[in-house]
mmCIF file of C-alpha atoms and ligand atoms in Angstrom:
data_model
loop_
_atom_site.group_PDB
_atom_site.id
_atom_site.type_symbol
_atom_site.label_atom_id
_atom_site.label_comp_id
_atom_site.label_asym_id
_atom_site.label_seq_id
_atom_site.Cartn_x
_atom_site.Cartn_y
_atom_site.Cartn_z
ATOM 1 C CA MET C 1 7.980 -9.376 10.591
ATOM 2 C CA LYS C 2 10.428 -6.499 10.319
ATOM 3 C CA ILE C 3 12.840 -4.945 8.101
ATOM 4 C CA ARG C 4 14.828 -1.579 8.072
ATOM 5 C CA VAL C 5 15.853 0.209 4.647
ATOM 6 C CA LYS C 6 18.696 1.823 4.762
ATOM 7 C CA GLY C 7 17.785 4.956 2.201
ATOM 8 C CA ILE C 8 15.428 5.466 -0.607
ATOM 9 C CA LYS C 9 16.730 2.632 -2.739
ATOM 10 C CA ASP C 10 16.078 0.144 -0.242
ATOM 11 C CA THR C 11 12.826 1.370 -0.170
ATOM 12 C CA ASP C 12 12.321 1.104 -4.047
ATOM 13 C CA LYS C 13 13.686 -1.778 -4.172
ATOM 14 C CA LEU C 14 11.208 -3.304 -1.891
ATOM 15 C CA GLY C 15 8.640 -1.698 -3.664
ATOM 16 C CA ARG C 16 9.340 -2.543 -7.147
ATOM 17 C CA LYS C 17 9.486 -6.191 -5.473
ATOM 18 C CA LEU C 18 6.547 -6.464 -4.075
ATOM 19 C CA GLY C 19 4.668 -4.789 -7.539
ATOM 20 C CA GLU C 20 6.447 -7.515 -9.287
ATOM 21 C CA LEU C 21 5.053 -10.414 -6.807
ATOM 22 C CA VAL C 22 0.824 -8.751 -6.484
ATOM 23 C CA GLU C 23 -1.912 -10.342 -8.853
ATOM 24 C CA PRO C 24 -5.100 -8.954 -8.972
ATOM 25 C CA GLY C 25 -6.657 -9.530 -5.342
ATOM 26 C CA ASP C 26 -4.191 -8.639 -3.169
ATOM 27 C CA VAL C 27 -5.005 -5.470 -1.081
ATOM 28 C CA ILE C 28 -1.978 -3.756 0.204
ATOM 29 C CA CYS C 29 -2.412 -1.695 3.142
ATOM 30 C CA LEU C 30 0.133 1.043 3.601
ATOM 31 C CA ASN C 31 0.264 2.755 7.665
ATOM 32 C CA GLY C 32 2.866 5.647 8.995
ATOM 33 C CA ASP C 33 2.514 8.977 9.385
ATOM 34 C CA LEU C 34 2.562 12.155 7.002
ATOM 35 C CA GLY C 35 5.800 12.074 5.417
ATOM 36 C CA ALA C 36 6.628 8.556 6.055
ATOM 37 C CA GLY C 37 7.065 7.061 2.870
ATOM 38 C CA LYS C 38 3.343 5.252 1.936
ATOM 39 C CA THR C 39 3.135 7.232 -1.675
ATOM 40 C CA THR C 40 7.104 6.761 -1.844
ATOM 41 C CA LEU C 41 6.812 3.315 -1.816
ATOM 42 C CA SER C 42 3.538 3.323 -3.970
ATOM 43 C CA LYS C 43 5.049 5.048 -7.263
ATOM 44 C CA SER C 44 7.656 1.641 -6.586
ATOM 45 C CA ILE C 45 4.712 -1.459 -6.075
ATOM 46 C CA GLY C 46 3.591 0.961 -9.400
ATOM 47 C CA LEU C 47 6.892 0.742 -11.199
ATOM 48 C CA GLY C 48 7.128 -2.898 -10.484
ATOM 49 C CA MET C 49 3.809 -3.681 -11.762
ATOM 50 C CA GLY C 50 5.054 -1.697 -15.404
ATOM 51 C CA VAL C 51 2.885 0.763 -14.619
ATOM 52 C CA ASP C 52 4.288 3.969 -16.995
ATOM 53 C CA ASP C 53 2.328 6.672 -16.113
ATOM 54 C CA TYR C 54 3.830 8.786 -13.109
ATOM 55 C CA ILE C 55 1.856 8.139 -10.085
ATOM 56 C CA THR C 56 1.124 10.926 -7.830
ATOM 57 C CA SER C 57 -0.797 11.193 -3.963
ATOM 58 C CA PRO C 58 -4.405 10.627 -4.801
ATOM 59 C CA THR C 59 -4.790 12.596 -1.313
ATOM 60 C CA PHE C 60 -7.281 15.013 -3.228
ATOM 61 C CA ALA C 61 -8.661 12.374 -5.417
ATOM 62 C CA ILE C 62 -8.922 9.513 -2.485
ATOM 63 C CA ILE C 63 -8.483 6.923 -5.681
ATOM 64 C CA ASN C 64 -6.267 7.247 -8.810
ATOM 65 C CA GLU C 65 -6.732 4.092 -11.585
ATOM 66 C CA TYR C 66 -3.236 3.206 -13.705
ATOM 67 C CA GLU C 67 -3.275 0.302 -15.602
ATOM 68 C CA GLY C 68 -0.279 -1.930 -15.592
ATOM 69 C CA ARG C 69 0.425 -5.628 -16.171
ATOM 70 C CA HIS C 70 -3.267 -5.981 -13.840
ATOM 71 C CA PRO C 71 -4.926 -3.100 -13.117
ATOM 72 C CA LEU C 72 -3.556 -0.313 -9.948
ATOM 73 C CA TYR C 73 -5.946 0.997 -7.722
ATOM 74 C CA HIS C 74 -4.555 3.859 -5.626
ATOM 75 C CA PHE C 75 -6.222 5.457 -2.422
ATOM 76 C CA ASP C 76 -5.553 7.721 -0.417
ATOM 77 C CA VAL C 77 -8.421 7.379 2.206
ATOM 78 C CA TYR C 78 -6.729 9.943 4.602
ATOM 79 C CA ARG C 79 -9.818 11.962 4.250
ATOM 80 C CA LEU C 80 -12.288 10.076 4.578
ATOM 81 C CA ASN C 81 -14.710 10.172 7.967
ATOM 82 C CA ASN C 82 -17.169 7.489 7.799
ATOM 83 C CA GLY C 83 -18.174 4.162 5.807
ATOM 84 C CA GLU C 84 -20.883 5.731 3.809
ATOM 85 C CA GLU C 85 -17.949 7.486 1.448
ATOM 86 C CA LEU C 86 -16.539 4.361 1.118
ATOM 87 C CA PHE C 87 -19.743 2.735 -0.105
ATOM 88 C CA ASP C 88 -20.365 6.298 -2.197
ATOM 89 C CA LEU C 89 -17.013 5.036 -4.162
ATOM 90 C CA GLY C 90 -17.878 1.694 -4.431
ATOM 91 C CA VAL C 91 -15.420 0.654 -2.655
ATOM 92 C CA GLU C 92 -16.277 -2.895 -2.718
ATOM 93 C CA ASP C 93 -15.620 -3.651 -6.356
ATOM 94 C CA TYR C 94 -12.118 -2.336 -6.236
ATOM 95 C CA PHE C 95 -11.119 -4.508 -3.178
ATOM 96 C CA TYR C 96 -13.142 -7.890 -4.591
ATOM 97 C CA GLY C 97 -12.028 -6.828 -8.318
ATOM 98 C CA LYS C 98 -9.614 -7.306 -11.354
ATOM 99 C CA GLY C 99 -6.807 -5.028 -10.086
ATOM 100 C CA VAL C 100 -3.966 -4.759 -7.021
ATOM 101 C CA CYS C 101 -5.341 -1.990 -4.284
ATOM 102 C CA LEU C 102 -2.868 0.228 -2.232
ATOM 103 C CA ILE C 103 -4.138 1.956 0.661
ATOM 104 C CA GLU C 104 -2.735 5.128 2.078
ATOM 105 C CA TRP C 105 -4.019 5.359 5.729
ATOM 106 C CA ALA C 106 -5.914 2.615 5.432
ATOM 107 C CA GLU C 107 -5.866 1.912 8.901
ATOM 108 C CA ASN C 108 -8.581 4.948 9.054
ATOM 109 C CA ILE C 109 -10.791 2.538 6.988
ATOM 110 C CA GLU C 110 -9.870 -0.674 9.338
ATOM 111 C CA GLU C 111 -13.563 -2.301 10.107
ATOM 112 C CA PHE C 112 -13.930 -2.002 6.199
ATOM 113 C CA LEU C 113 -10.681 -3.622 5.308
ATOM 114 C CA PRO C 114 -11.210 -6.921 3.766
ATOM 115 C CA GLU C 115 -9.921 -9.891 6.122
ATOM 116 C CA ASN C 116 -6.976 -11.057 3.915
ATOM 117 C CA ARG C 117 -4.439 -8.402 2.639
ATOM 118 C CA LEU C 118 -0.984 -7.332 3.841
ATOM 119 C CA GLU C 119 -0.675 -4.804 5.997
ATOM 120 C CA VAL C 120 2.411 -2.539 5.935
ATOM 121 C CA TRP C 121 3.188 -0.055 8.447
ATOM 122 C CA ILE C 122 6.437 2.373 8.114
ATOM 123 C CA ASN C 123 7.884 4.113 10.783
ATOM 124 C CA THR C 124 10.288 6.793 10.633
ATOM 125 C CA THR C 125 13.490 6.457 12.768
ATOM 126 C CA LEU C 126 16.282 9.000 14.190
ATOM 127 C CA ASP C 127 18.297 8.942 10.910
ATOM 128 C CA PRO C 128 16.231 10.730 8.155
ATOM 129 C CA ASP C 129 16.758 8.422 5.413
ATOM 130 C CA GLU C 130 15.702 5.097 7.213
ATOM 131 C CA ARG C 131 13.368 3.667 8.131
ATOM 132 C CA GLU C 132 11.717 0.597 9.928
ATOM 133 C CA ILE C 133 8.627 -1.437 7.976
ATOM 134 C CA GLU C 134 6.980 -3.605 9.467
ATOM 135 C CA LEU C 135 4.415 -6.260 7.905
ATOM 136 C CA ILE C 136 1.480 -8.014 8.820
ATOM 137 C CA PRO C 137 -0.117 -10.393 6.742
ATOM 138 C CA TYR C 138 -3.537 -11.832 6.774
ATOM 139 C CA GLY C 139 -3.986 -15.106 5.652
ATOM 140 C CA ASP C 140 -1.984 -17.334 3.544
ATOM 141 C CA ARG C 141 -1.636 -15.748 0.005
ATOM 142 C CA ASN C 142 0.147 -12.511 2.256
ATOM 143 C CA GLU C 143 1.841 -14.736 4.247
ATOM 144 C CA PHE C 144 3.398 -16.013 1.185
ATOM 145 C CA LEU C 145 4.237 -12.279 0.003
ATOM 146 C CA ALA C 146 5.582 -11.501 3.260
ATOM 147 C CA ARG C 147 7.981 -14.407 3.319
ATOM 148 C CA GLU C 148 9.319 -13.709 -0.379
ATOM 149 C CA LEU C 149 9.704 -10.014 0.977
ATOM 150 C CA ILE C 150 12.244 -10.225 3.391
ATOM 151 C CA LYS C 151 14.255 -12.490 1.392
HETATM 152 P P1 ADP Z 201 3.727 8.968 2.762
HETATM 153 O O1 ADP Z 201 2.326 9.055 1.379
HETATM 154 O O2 ADP Z 201 3.199 8.449 3.616
HETATM 155 O O3 ADP Z 201 3.343 11.047 3.257
HETATM 156 P P2 ADP Z 201 5.776 10.610 1.278
HETATM 157 O O4 ADP Z 201 6.154 9.481 0.377
HETATM 158 O O5 ADP Z 201 5.158 11.225 0.479
HETATM 159 O O6 ADP Z 201 4.972 10.137 2.600
HETATM 160 O O7 ADP Z 201 6.852 10.868 1.712
HETATM 161 C C1 ADP Z 201 8.316 10.242 2.054
HETATM 162 C C2 ADP Z 201 9.714 11.664 2.318
HETATM 163 O O8 ADP Z 201 10.235 10.722 2.742
HETATM 164 C C3 ADP Z 201 9.769 11.858 0.843
HETATM 165 O O9 ADP Z 201 10.200 13.466 0.263
HETATM 166 C C4 ADP Z 201 10.879 10.927 0.722
HETATM 167 O O10 ADP Z 201 12.085 11.268 -0.347
HETATM 168 C C5 ADP Z 201 11.749 10.767 1.614
HETATM 169 N N1 ADP Z 201 12.133 9.268 2.039
HETATM 170 C C6 ADP Z 201 12.862 9.412 2.515
HETATM 171 N N2 ADP Z 201 13.936 8.823 3.224
HETATM 172 C C7 ADP Z 201 12.895 7.536 2.722
HETATM 173 C C8 ADP Z 201 12.811 5.727 2.629
HETATM 174 N N3 ADP Z 201 13.846 5.348 2.999
HETATM 175 N N4 ADP Z 201 12.079 5.675 2.423
HETATM 176 C C9 ADP Z 201 10.964 6.465 1.735
HETATM 177 N N5 ADP Z 201 10.902 7.753 1.902
HETATM 178 C C10 ADP Z 201 11.697 8.041 2.394
HETATM 179 MG MG1 MG Z 202 1.072 9.372 1.009
#
């Protein structure tokens, strides 16, 4: 399922919509090159979840936690090289916990991801403000989310 977003406003709309739909246990994987818009989309998802704090890139912290309608666990696993570091973070408690996980650079830890997840692949286009966003849902719940998003 692919969506073309014409500019940052469209990206924001999509993110907020997803933020309104997510429930505890949902795992959203954000992939795409540096500057594709993973953090930008995360901010909008957070706004849709009612997070008041300003969401920043978790690149150095690896994980930031926020309180919204549900807890939000915002990961950036760009700097992780192996699974051991993930287990040190107690990642299973987050993935199968009481909150929503957003994982930037999820492709880096593919073998550790929960089977049921929504993958969001953000691709840049020739137009600097436009993005092509591909949704790959795993499981019924995520298929539902993807279908709602492309409506
Ligand atoms: P990443 O987290 O993937 O490295 P960022 O979200 O930090 O990317 O940066 C994306 C950059 O691209 C921001 O400067 C943002 O303003 C810009 N941008 C331009 N158009 C869009 C769009 N349609 N969607 C998302 N970001 C966009
Ligand atoms: Mg980022």
